[in-house]
XYZ file of C-alpha atoms in Angstrom:
119
model
C 8.053 -61.227 -65.872
C 5.839 -61.429 -68.919
C 8.049 -58.906 -70.685
C 11.097 -61.071 -70.039
C 9.225 -64.124 -71.342
C 8.326 -62.518 -74.692
C 11.539 -60.521 -75.100
C 13.103 -62.953 -77.613
C 10.017 -62.915 -79.867
C 10.596 -59.597 -81.703
C 14.243 -60.435 -82.375
C 13.284 -63.840 -83.755
C 10.544 -62.288 -85.915
C 13.001 -59.716 -87.323
C 15.443 -62.479 -88.240
C 12.587 -64.157 -90.140
C 12.063 -61.008 -92.223
C 9.343 -59.168 -90.290
C 9.684 -55.377 -90.258
C 10.317 -53.833 -86.805
C 6.808 -52.416 -86.451
C 5.202 -55.782 -87.349
C 7.420 -57.626 -84.871
C 6.453 -55.085 -82.193
C 2.707 -55.367 -82.887
C 2.906 -59.160 -82.974
C 4.671 -59.167 -79.610
C 2.107 -56.799 -78.096
C -0.705 -59.012 -79.380
C 1.072 -62.031 -77.886
C 1.299 -60.314 -74.493
C -2.396 -59.394 -74.610
C -3.245 -62.944 -75.627
C -1.320 -64.350 -72.683
C -3.031 -61.919 -70.289
C -6.474 -62.780 -71.661
C -5.648 -66.474 -71.289
C -4.579 -65.996 -67.675
C -7.725 -64.003 -66.923
C -9.929 -66.638 -68.568
C -8.235 -69.341 -66.512
C -8.862 -67.335 -63.347
C -12.540 -66.843 -64.222
C -12.932 -70.550 -64.972
C -11.240 -71.480 -61.685
C -13.476 -69.170 -59.636
C -16.572 -70.505 -61.394
C -15.457 -74.070 -60.711
C -14.796 -73.214 -57.066
C -18.296 -71.735 -56.787
C -19.780 -75.021 -57.992
C -17.625 -77.186 -55.715
C -17.952 -75.120 -52.524
C -21.565 -76.112 -51.663
C -20.528 -79.780 -51.672
C -18.196 -79.095 -48.744
C -20.753 -77.277 -46.594
C -20.871 -80.016 -43.974
C -17.077 -80.072 -43.727
C -17.019 -76.322 -43.025
C -19.590 -76.746 -40.267
C -17.483 -79.579 -38.843
C -14.337 -77.399 -38.871
C -16.146 -74.514 -37.163
C -17.594 -76.850 -34.549
C -14.197 -78.374 -33.786
C -12.680 -74.883 -33.481
C -15.448 -73.850 -31.084
C -14.876 -77.016 -29.049
C -11.142 -76.236 -28.982
C -11.824 -72.730 -27.649
C -14.235 -74.061 -25.042
C -11.721 -76.659 -23.859
C -9.104 -73.910 -23.429
C -11.124 -71.721 -21.086
C -13.299 -69.600 -23.372
C -16.913 -69.607 -22.222
C -19.688 -70.972 -24.416
C -21.306 -67.514 -24.557
C -18.126 -65.949 -25.912
C -17.666 -68.712 -28.456
C -21.228 -68.557 -29.742
C -21.471 -64.749 -29.765
C -20.656 -63.069 -33.038
C -19.924 -59.352 -33.350
C -22.888 -57.346 -34.571
C -22.635 -54.450 -36.988
C -24.580 -52.278 -34.549
C -21.653 -52.660 -32.146
C -19.359 -50.988 -34.679
C -21.918 -48.357 -35.652
C -22.559 -47.375 -32.046
C -19.516 -45.133 -31.689
C -17.014 -44.354 -34.430
C -15.267 -41.250 -33.228
C -11.446 -41.339 -33.125
C -10.112 -42.935 -29.986
C -13.034 -45.338 -29.550
C -11.831 -48.847 -28.822
C -14.474 -51.435 -28.014
C -13.242 -53.744 -25.282
C -14.414 -56.876 -27.014
C -12.407 -56.028 -30.144
C -9.131 -54.876 -28.661
C -9.300 -56.776 -25.377
C -6.289 -56.010 -23.189
C -3.924 -55.074 -25.985
C -2.121 -51.716 -25.671
C -4.378 -48.981 -26.961
C -3.108 -46.773 -29.790
C -5.523 -43.926 -30.662
C -3.701 -43.279 -33.947
C -4.448 -46.819 -35.069
C -8.177 -46.485 -34.417
C -8.253 -43.071 -36.068
C -6.743 -44.594 -39.185
C -9.121 -47.560 -39.120
C -12.290 -45.510 -38.680
C -11.592 -42.835 -41.284
């Protein structure tokens, strides 16, 4: 898409008297400039998000609490809602074909899927 956006630039530069190689190099520099600008904007946005996120900490807790209340009101026990998976559960057995019940539940079991996931 960027190539399509800058495609008219070399033609315009050649009509203004630039040699072909200079028009090409100018266009390449323009493309790199646009990419650097996009990257800088992304970095700035992520940095800004990192400064804003702590201000919304209480809202995240509120959302999680309401989701837990929703699960509890729809038949999920408090123990299941409050329990989080531990890494030791996943480290306990990783051979192909292993499907922990709490992860896959009653879904159809596909050993090829777990082999792909664990390798």
